Short mmCIF file of C-alpha atoms in Angstrom, two decimals:
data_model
loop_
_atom_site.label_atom_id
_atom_site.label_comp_id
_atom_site.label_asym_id
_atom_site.label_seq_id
_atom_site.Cartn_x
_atom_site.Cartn_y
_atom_site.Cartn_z
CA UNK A 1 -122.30 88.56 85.30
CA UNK A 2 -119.58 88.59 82.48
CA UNK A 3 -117.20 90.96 85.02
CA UNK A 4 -117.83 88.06 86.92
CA UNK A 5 -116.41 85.58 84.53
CA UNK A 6 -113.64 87.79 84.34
CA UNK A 7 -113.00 87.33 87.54
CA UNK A 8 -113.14 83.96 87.93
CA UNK A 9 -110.80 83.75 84.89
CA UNK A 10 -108.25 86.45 86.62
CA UNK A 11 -107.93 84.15 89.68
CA UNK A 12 -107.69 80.73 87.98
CA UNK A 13 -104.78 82.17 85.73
CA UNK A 14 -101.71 80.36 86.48
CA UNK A 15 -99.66 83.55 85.91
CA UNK A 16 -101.19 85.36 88.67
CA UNK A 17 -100.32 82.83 91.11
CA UNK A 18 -96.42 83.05 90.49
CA UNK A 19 -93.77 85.02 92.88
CA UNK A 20 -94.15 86.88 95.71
CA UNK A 21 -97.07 88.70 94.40
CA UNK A 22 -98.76 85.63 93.43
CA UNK A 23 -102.49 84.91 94.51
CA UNK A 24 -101.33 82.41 96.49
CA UNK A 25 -98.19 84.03 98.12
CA UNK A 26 -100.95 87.12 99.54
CA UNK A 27 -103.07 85.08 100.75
CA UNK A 28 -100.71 83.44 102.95
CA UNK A 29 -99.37 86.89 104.04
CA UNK A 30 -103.09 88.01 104.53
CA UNK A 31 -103.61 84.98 107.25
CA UNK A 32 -100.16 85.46 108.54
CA UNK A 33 -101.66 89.37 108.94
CA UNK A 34 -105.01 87.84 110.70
CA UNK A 35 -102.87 84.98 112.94
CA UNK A 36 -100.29 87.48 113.79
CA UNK A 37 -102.80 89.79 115.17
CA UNK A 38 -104.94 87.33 116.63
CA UNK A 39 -101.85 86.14 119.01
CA UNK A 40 -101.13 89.76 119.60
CA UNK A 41 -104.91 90.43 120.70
CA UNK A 42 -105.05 87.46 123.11
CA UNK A 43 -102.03 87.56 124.75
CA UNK A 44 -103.27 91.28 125.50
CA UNK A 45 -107.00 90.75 125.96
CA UNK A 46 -108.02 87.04 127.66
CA UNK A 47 -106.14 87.57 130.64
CA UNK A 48 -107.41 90.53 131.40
CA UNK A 49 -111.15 89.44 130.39
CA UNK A 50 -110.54 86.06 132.61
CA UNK A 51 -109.10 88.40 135.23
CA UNK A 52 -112.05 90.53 135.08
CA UNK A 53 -114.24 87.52 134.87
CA UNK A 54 -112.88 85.93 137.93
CA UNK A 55 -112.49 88.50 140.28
CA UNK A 56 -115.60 90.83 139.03
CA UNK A 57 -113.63 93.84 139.06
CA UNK A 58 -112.91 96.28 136.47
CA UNK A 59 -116.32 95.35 134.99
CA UNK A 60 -117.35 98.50 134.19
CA UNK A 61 -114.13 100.09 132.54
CA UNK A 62 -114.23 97.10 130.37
CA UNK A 63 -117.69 97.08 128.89
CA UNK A 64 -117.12 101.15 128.45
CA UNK A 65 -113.58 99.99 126.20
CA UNK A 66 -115.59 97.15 124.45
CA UNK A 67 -118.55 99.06 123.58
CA UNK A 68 -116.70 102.47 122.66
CA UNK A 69 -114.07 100.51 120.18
CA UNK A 70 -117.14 99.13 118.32
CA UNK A 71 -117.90 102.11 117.35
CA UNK A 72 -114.28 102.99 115.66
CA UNK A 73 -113.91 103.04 112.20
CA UNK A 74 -111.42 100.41 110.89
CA UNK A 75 -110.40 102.76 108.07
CA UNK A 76 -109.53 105.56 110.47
CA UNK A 77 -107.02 103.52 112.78
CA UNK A 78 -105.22 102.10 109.49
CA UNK A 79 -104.68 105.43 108.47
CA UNK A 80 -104.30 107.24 111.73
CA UNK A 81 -101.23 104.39 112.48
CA UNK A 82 -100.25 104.29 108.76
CA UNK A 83 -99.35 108.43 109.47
CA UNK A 84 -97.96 108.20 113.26
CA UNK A 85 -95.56 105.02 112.53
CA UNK A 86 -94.93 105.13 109.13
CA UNK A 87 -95.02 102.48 105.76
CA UNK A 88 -94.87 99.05 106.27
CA UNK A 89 -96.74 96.64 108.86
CA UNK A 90 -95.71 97.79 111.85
CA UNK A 91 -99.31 100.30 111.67
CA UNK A 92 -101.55 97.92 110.35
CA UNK A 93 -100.29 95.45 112.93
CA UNK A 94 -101.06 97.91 115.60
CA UNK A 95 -104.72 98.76 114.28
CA UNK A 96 -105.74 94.82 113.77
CA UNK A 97 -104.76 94.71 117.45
CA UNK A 98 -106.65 97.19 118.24
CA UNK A 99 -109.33 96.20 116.82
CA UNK A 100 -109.79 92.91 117.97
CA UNK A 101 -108.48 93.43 121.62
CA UNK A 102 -112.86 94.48 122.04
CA UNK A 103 -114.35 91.05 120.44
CA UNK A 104 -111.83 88.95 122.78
CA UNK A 105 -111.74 91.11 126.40
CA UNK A 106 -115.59 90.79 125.66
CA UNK A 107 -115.38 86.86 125.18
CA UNK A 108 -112.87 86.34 127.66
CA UNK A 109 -115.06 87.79 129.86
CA UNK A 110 -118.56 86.96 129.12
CA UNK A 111 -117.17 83.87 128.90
CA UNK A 112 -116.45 83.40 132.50
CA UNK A 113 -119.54 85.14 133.94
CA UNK A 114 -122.05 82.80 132.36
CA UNK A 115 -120.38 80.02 134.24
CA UNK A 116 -123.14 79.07 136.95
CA UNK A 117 -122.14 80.41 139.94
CA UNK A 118 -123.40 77.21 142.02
CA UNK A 119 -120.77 74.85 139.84
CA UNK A 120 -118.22 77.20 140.92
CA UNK A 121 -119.30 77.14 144.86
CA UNK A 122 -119.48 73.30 144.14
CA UNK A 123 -116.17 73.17 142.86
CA UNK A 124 -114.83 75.30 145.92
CA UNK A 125 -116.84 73.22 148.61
CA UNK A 126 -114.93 69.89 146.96
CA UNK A 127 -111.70 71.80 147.83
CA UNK A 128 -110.55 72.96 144.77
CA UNK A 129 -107.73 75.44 145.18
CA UNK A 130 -109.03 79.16 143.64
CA UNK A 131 -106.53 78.22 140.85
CA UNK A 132 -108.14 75.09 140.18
CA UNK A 133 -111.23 76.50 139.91
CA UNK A 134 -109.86 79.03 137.50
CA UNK A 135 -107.92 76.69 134.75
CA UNK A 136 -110.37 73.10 135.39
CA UNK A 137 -114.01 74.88 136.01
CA UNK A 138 -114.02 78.78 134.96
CA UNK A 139 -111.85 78.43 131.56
CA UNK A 140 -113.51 75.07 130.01
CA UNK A 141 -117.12 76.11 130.20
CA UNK A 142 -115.85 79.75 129.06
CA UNK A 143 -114.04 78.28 126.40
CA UNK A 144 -116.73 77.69 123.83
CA UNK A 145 -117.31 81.86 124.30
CA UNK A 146 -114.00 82.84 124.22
CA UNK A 147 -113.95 81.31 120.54
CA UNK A 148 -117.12 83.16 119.95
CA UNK A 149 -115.18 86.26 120.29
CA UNK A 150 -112.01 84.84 118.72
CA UNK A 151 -114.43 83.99 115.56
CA UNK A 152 -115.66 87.75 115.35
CA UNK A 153 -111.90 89.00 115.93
CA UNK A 154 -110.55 87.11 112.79
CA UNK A 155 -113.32 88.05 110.40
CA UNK A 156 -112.92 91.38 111.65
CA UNK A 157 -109.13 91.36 110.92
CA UNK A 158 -109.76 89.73 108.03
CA UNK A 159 -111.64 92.11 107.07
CA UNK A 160 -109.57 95.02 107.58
CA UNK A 161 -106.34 93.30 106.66
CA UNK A 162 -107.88 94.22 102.78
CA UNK A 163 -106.75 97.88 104.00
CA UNK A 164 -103.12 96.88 104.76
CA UNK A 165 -102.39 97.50 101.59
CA UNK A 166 -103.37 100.94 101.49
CA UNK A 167 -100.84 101.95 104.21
CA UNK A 168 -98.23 99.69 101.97
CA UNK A 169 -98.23 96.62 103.67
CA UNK A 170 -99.05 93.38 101.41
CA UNK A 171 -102.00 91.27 101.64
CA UNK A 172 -104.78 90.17 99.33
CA UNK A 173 -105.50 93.75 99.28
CA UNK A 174 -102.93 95.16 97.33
CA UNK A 175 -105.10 93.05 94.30
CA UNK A 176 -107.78 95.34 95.48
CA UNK A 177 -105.58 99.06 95.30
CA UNK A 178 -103.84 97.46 92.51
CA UNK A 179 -106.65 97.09 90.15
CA UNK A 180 -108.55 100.45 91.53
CA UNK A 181 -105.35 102.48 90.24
CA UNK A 182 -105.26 100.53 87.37
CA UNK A 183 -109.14 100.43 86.50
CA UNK A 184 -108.85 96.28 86.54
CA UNK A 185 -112.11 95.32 87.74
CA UNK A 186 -110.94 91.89 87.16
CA UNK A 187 -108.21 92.08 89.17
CA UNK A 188 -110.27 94.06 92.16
CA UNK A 189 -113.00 91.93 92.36
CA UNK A 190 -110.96 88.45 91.76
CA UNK A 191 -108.87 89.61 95.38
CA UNK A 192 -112.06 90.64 96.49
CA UNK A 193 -114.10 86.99 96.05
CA UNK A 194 -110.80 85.43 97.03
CA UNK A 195 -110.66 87.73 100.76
CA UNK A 196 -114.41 86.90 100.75
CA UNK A 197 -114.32 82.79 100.13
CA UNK A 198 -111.27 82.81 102.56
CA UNK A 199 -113.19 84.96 105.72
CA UNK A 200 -116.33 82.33 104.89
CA UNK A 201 -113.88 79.70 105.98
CA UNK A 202 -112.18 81.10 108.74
CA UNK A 203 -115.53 81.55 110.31
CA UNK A 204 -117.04 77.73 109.69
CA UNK A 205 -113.79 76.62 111.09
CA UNK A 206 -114.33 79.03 114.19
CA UNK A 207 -117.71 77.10 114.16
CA UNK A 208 -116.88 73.85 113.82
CA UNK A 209 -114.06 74.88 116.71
CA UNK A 210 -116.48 76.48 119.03
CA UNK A 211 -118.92 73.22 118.73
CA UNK A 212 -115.77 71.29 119.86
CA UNK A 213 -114.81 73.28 122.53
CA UNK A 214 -117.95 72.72 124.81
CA UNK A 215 -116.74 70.02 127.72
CA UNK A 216 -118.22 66.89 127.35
CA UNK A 217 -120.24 66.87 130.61
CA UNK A 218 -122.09 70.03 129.42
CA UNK A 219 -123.00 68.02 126.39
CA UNK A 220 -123.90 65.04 128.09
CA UNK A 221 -125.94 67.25 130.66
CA UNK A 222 -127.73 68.59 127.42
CA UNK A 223 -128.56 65.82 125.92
CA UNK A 224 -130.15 64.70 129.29
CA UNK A 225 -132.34 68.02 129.36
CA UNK A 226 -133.88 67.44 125.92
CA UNK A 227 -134.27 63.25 126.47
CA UNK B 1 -107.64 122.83 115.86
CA UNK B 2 -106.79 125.39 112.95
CA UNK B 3 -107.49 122.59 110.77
CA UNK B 4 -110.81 121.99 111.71
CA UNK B 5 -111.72 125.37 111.96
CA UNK B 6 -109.88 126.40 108.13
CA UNK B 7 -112.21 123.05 106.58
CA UNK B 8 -115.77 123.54 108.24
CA UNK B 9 -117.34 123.67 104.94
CA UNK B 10 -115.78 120.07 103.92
CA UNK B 11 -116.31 118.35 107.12
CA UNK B 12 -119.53 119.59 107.11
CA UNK B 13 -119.82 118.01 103.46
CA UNK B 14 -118.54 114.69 104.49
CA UNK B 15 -120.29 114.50 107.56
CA UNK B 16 -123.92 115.15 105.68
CA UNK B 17 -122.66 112.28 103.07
CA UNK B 18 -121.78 109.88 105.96
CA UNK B 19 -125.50 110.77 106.98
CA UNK B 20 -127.24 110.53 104.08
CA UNK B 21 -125.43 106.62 103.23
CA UNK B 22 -125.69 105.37 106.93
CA UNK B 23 -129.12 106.42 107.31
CA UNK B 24 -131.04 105.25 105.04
CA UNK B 25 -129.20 101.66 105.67
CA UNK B 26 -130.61 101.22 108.89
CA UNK B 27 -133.62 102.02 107.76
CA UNK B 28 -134.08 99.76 105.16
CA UNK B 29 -132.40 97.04 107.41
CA UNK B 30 -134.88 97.11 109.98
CA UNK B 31 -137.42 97.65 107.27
CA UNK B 32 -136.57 94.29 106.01
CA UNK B 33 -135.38 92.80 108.88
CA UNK B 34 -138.92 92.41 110.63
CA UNK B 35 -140.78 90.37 107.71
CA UNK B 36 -137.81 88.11 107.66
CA UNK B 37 -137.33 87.61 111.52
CA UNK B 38 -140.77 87.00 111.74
CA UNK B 39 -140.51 84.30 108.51
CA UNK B 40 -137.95 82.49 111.28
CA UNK B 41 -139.62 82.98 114.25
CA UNK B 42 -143.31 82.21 112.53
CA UNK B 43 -141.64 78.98 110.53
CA UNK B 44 -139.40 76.47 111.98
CA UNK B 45 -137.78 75.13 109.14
CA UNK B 46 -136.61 78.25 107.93
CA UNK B 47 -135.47 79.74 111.00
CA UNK B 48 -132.07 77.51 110.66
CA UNK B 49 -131.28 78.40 106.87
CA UNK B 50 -132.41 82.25 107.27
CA UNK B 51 -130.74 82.61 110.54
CA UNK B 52 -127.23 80.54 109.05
CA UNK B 53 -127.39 83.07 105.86
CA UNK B 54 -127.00 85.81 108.08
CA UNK B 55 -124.87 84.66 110.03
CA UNK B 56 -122.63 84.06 107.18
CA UNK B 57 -123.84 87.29 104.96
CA UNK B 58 -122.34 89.34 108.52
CA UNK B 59 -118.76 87.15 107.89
CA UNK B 60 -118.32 88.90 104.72
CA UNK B 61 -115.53 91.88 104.65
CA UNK B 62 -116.86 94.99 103.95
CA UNK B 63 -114.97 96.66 101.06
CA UNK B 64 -114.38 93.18 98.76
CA UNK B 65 -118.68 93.20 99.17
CA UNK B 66 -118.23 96.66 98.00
CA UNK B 67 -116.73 96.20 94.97
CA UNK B 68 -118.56 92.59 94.62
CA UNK B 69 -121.70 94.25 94.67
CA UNK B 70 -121.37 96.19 91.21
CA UNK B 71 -121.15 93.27 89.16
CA UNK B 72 -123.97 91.64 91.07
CA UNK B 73 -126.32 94.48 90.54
CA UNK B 74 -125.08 97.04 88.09
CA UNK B 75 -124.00 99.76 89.73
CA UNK B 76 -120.27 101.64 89.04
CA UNK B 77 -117.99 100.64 91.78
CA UNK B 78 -117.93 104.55 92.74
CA UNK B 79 -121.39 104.87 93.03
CA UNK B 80 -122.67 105.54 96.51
CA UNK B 81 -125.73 103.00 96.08
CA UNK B 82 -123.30 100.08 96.59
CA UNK B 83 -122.43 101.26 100.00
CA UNK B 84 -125.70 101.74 100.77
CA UNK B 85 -127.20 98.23 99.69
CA UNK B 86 -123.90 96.68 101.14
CA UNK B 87 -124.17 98.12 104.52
CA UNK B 88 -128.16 97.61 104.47
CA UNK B 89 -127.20 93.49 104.02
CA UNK B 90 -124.91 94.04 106.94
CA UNK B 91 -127.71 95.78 108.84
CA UNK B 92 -130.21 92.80 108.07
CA UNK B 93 -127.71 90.12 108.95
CA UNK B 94 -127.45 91.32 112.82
CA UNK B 95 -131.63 92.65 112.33
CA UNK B 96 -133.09 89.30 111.62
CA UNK B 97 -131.68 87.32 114.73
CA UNK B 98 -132.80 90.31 117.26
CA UNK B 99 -136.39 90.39 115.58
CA UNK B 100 -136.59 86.32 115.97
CA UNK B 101 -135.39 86.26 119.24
CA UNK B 102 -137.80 89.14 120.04
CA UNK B 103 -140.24 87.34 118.79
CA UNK B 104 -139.19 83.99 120.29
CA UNK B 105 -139.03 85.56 123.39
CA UNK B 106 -143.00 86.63 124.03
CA UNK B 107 -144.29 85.16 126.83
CA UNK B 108 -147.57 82.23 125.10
CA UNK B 109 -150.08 83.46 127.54
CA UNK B 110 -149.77 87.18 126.53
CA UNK B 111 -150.04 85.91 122.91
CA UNK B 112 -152.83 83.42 123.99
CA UNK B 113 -154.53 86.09 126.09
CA UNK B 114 -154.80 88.34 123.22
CA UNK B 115 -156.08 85.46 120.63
CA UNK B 116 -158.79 85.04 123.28
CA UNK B 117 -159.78 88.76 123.64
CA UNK B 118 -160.27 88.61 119.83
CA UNK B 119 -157.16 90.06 118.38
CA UNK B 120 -156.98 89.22 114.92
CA UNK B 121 -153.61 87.75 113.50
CA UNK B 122 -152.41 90.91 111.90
CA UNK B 123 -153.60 93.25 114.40
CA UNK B 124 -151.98 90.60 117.55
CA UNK B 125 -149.20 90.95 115.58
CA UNK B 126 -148.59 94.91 115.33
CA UNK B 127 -150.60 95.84 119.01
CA UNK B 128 -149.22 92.54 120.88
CA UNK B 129 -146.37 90.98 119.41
CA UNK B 130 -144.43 93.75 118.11
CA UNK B 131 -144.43 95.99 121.69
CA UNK B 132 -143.19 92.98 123.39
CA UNK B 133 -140.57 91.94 121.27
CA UNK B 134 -139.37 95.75 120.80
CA UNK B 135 -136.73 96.46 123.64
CA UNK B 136 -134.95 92.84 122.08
CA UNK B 137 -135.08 94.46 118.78
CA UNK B 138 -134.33 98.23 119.88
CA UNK B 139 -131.02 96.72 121.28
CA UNK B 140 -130.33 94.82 117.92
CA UNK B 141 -131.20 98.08 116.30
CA UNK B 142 -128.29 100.50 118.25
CA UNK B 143 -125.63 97.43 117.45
CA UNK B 144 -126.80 97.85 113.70
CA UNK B 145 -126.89 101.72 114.08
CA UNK B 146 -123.21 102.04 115.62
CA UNK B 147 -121.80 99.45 113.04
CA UNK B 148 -123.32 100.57 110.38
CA UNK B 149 -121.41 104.25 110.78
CA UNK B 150 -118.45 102.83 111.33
CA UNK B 151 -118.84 100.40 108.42
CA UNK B 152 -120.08 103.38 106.41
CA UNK B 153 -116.19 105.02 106.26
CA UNK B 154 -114.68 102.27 104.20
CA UNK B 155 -116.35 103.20 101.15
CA UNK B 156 -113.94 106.07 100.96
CA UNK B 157 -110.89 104.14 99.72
CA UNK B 158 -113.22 103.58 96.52
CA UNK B 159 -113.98 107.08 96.37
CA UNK B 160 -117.53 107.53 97.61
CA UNK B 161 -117.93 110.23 100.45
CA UNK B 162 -118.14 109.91 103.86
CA UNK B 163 -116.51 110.69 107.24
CA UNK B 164 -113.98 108.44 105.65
CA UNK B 165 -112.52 110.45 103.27
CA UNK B 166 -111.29 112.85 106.18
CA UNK B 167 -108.68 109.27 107.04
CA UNK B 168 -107.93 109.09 103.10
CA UNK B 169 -107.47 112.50 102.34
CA UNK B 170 -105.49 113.01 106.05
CA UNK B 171 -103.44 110.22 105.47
CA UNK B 172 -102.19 111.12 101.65
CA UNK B 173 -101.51 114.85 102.35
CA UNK B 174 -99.86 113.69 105.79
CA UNK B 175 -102.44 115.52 108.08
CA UNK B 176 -102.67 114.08 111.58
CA UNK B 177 -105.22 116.52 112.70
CA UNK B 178 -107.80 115.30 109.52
CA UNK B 179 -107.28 111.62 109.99
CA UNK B 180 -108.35 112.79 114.14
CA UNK B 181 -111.06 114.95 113.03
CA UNK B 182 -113.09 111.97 111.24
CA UNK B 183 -112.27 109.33 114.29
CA UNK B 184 -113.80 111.52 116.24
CA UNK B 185 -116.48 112.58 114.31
CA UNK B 186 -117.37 108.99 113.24
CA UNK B 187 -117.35 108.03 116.93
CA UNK B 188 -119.60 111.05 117.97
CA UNK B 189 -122.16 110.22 115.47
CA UNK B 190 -122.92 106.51 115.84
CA UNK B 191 -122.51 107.42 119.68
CA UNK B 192 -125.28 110.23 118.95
CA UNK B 193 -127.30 107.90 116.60
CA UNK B 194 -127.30 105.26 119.79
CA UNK B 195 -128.79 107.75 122.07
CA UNK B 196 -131.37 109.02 119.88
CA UNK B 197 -132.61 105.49 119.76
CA UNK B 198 -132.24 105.13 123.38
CA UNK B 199 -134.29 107.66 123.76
CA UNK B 200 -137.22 106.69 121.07
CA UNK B 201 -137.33 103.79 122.24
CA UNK B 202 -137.94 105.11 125.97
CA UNK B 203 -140.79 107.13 124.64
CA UNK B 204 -142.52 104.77 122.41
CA UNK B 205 -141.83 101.69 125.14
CA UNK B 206 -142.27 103.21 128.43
CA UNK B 207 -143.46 99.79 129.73
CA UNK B 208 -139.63 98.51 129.00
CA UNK B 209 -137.69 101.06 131.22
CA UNK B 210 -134.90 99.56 133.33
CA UNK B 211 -135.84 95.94 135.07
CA UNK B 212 -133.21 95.59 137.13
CA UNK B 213 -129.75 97.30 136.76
CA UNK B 214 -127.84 94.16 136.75
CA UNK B 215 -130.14 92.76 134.12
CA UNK B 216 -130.00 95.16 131.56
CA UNK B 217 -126.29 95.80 131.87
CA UNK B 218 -126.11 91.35 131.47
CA UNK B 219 -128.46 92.29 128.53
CA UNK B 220 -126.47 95.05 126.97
CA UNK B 221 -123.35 92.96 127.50
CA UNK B 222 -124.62 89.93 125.76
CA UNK B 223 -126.87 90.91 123.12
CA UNK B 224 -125.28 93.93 122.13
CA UNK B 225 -121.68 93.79 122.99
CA UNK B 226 -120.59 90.18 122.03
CA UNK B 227 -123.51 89.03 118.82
CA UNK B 228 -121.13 87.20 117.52
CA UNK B 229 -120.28 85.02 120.43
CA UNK B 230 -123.51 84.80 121.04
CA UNK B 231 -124.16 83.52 117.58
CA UNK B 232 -121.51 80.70 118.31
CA UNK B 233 -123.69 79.93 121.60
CA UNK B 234 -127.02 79.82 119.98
CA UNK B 235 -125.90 77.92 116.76
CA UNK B 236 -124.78 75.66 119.91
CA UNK B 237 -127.89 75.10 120.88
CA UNK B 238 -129.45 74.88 117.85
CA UNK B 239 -127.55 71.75 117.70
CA UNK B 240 -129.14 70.92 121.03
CA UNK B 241 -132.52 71.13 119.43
CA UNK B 242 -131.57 68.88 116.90
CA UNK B 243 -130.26 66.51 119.31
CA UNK B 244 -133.85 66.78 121.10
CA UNK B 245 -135.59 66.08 117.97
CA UNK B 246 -133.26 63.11 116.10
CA UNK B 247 -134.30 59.67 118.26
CA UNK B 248 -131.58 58.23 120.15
#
């Protein structure tokens, strides 16, 4: 309990929050990391998902990539980029993405195949145009799915962001190297509770974002079922 | 391929490390898992709070829990105990909800029928309950199997063996073909540990072998592929129950 204390005293210490290397400067750079990599990932993986949600092709390729990926080791892809491309954030970048293209092709899509399929024959028989369908029926009731998977994708980048710093990138990690070099168990586990209070966050604002996201009418439809 | 070949002994060495942390995780998870999933499947009021800790323990990054966890229960931060206790919480986070939705998901009348042929609580529970509610926790069980491998690799930056020390060791002495070598490996055995479970669970559930194609792929897709969306979805409807129960 007193290592701790220490901790707790090591990130409340005004000195470590000053520069660049400041507590507070890292932990910006660490969500910048986890944003960055989020907008990366879903540029890449919802319209493929939504395409493969719409159209029902190219299901099978794309469980096979979700379900394989899972099963990579974070560690390994930092490294395996941090050799190939070289210091600096160019190979973390690259393994974030890859790691959170899975959480967000699978949201993207699941997303759009638990739609009913009679609201989207409804939808069609009122004349909606196939694109209408897509962006006013298919992508509001997948939406509260898609940030399902955009929740697991940040803590998972979040996560692994930690190991930036071990291919020389920055990040709340380099606290973490810093102090194992150093034998600062203050300093290690003050960037750790820090990384740890700040993915706790990330994923009750996902929450709270995902509770938002479901369209009115489905709530109101809801609330009719239980009544 | 030299590489591999020139190091058998050492991969050999990490490999049997990466087995002897990651297995007795799993283990222990589903060990623990099934008293507490049956706590929030058997008791209402705590099936929000135990089901929200988990939940939340599963948000938690890996390698700040691993050095967390010394202070919290003594261990050195090098010590291979912390990786195991770390990645067993992990494993109990994703256990609990398959076990109460296992659970939650027995048909009344089966339970009722057995009540009514005499089955005594404990014994409904273990002959009745349990069967029915496996395949649900079988699939929660190769999600916590395959992540609990991968998870497993981290530890090496600290300096506890695993698979994971082939990426660490690769990537300081600048050897592609290392870093490769424990992907690979890493993949292959939570791929293997997925089909040995497949497998058990074929021969110790017969009854649950393949409904319909298109039903077990939705299954696999849902439950096993996407939790944590799911998670979002349920905690959804948890609301939902809320709503039903809070007059209007």
């Amino acid at each position: 309990m007193n290592q701790l204390w220490d901790a707790l005293l090591w990130c409340l210490d005004p000195s470590n929050w000053q520069g660049p290397s400041g507590i507070g400067a890292r932990a910006l750079e660490h969500l910048g990391y986890t944003a960055l990599a989020l907008v990366i990932a879903s540029v890449i993986a919802v319209p493929v998902g939504w395409w493969v949600g719409h159209t029902g092709r190219g299901r099978g390729i794309a469980v096979a990539v979700s379900g394989a990926a899972r099963a990579l080791p974070t560690l390994g892809v930092v490294t395996l980029m941090g050799l190939m491309l070289g210091i600096g954030l160019a190979a973390p970048m690259t393994a974030f993405v890859v790691l959170a293209v899975p959480s967000l092709l699978a949201a993207a899509y699941a997303g759009f195949e638990a739609v009913d399929r009679q609201v989207i024959d409804a939808a069609r028989a009122q004349g909606l145009t196939e694109a209408q369908v897509l962006w006013r029926v298919e992508v509001p009731l997948g939406l509260p799915l898609l940030i399902g998977g955009l929740r697991s994708a940040a803590l998972q980048v979040i996560a692994t962001a930690t190991l930036a710093a071990y291919v020389g990138a920055g990040g709340l990690g380099r606290y973490l190297f810093l102090g194992l070099k150093t034998q600062d168990y203050a300093m290690m586990l003050g960037g750790s509770l820090i990384v740890v209070l700040l993915a706790i966050v990330l994923d009750l604002l996902f929450a709270a974002a995902g509770r938002a996201a479901v369209p009115r009418g489905v709530r109101l439809a809801r609330q009719g079922q239980a009544q | 391929m030299s590489w591999i070949l020139d190091n058998l002994p050492l991969i050999l060495d990490r490999l049997w490390a990466h087995v002897a942390t990651s297995l007795p995780a799993i283990v222990l998870a589903l060990l623990i898992s099934l008293p507490l999933g049956w706590l929030a499947h058997r008791y209402r009021p705590l099936n929000g709070p135990v089901l929200t800790g988990a939940g939340l323990m599963y948000a938690l990054p890996s390698l700040p829990l691993f050095i967390v966890l010394p202070a919290l229960i003594g261990t050195g931060v090098r010590d291979a105990v912390n990786v195991v206790v770390a990645l067993t919480l992990y494993g109990v986070a994703l256990m609990v909800r398959s076990v109460a939705d296992g659970l939650d998901g027995i048909p009344p009348e089966a339970r009722s029928a057995a009540t009514a042929l005499g089955y005594r609580p404990l014994r409904r529970f273990l002959a009745v309950d349990l069967p029915l509610a496996g395949p649900v926790i079988l699939s929660g069980l190769r999600v916590v199997a395959v992540s609990t491998v991968s998870l497993c690799t981290v530890g090496a930056v600290l300096g506890i063996p695993s698979l994971g020390m082939l990426f660490t060791d690769g990537f300081q002495r600048g050897i592609l073909a290392q870093i490769l070598t424990g992907i690979v490996l890493t993949v292959a055995l939570a791929l293997a540990l997925d089909r040995l479970l497949v497998l058990a669970g074929r021969l110790l559930m017969p009854w649950a072998r393949t409904p319909s194609p298109r039903a077990s792929r939705r299954s696999n897709w849902v439950s096993a592929r996407s939790i944590r969306s799911d998670r979002a979805d349920r905690a959804d409807r948890a609301d939902r129950t809320d709503e039903a129960v809070t007059p209007s």
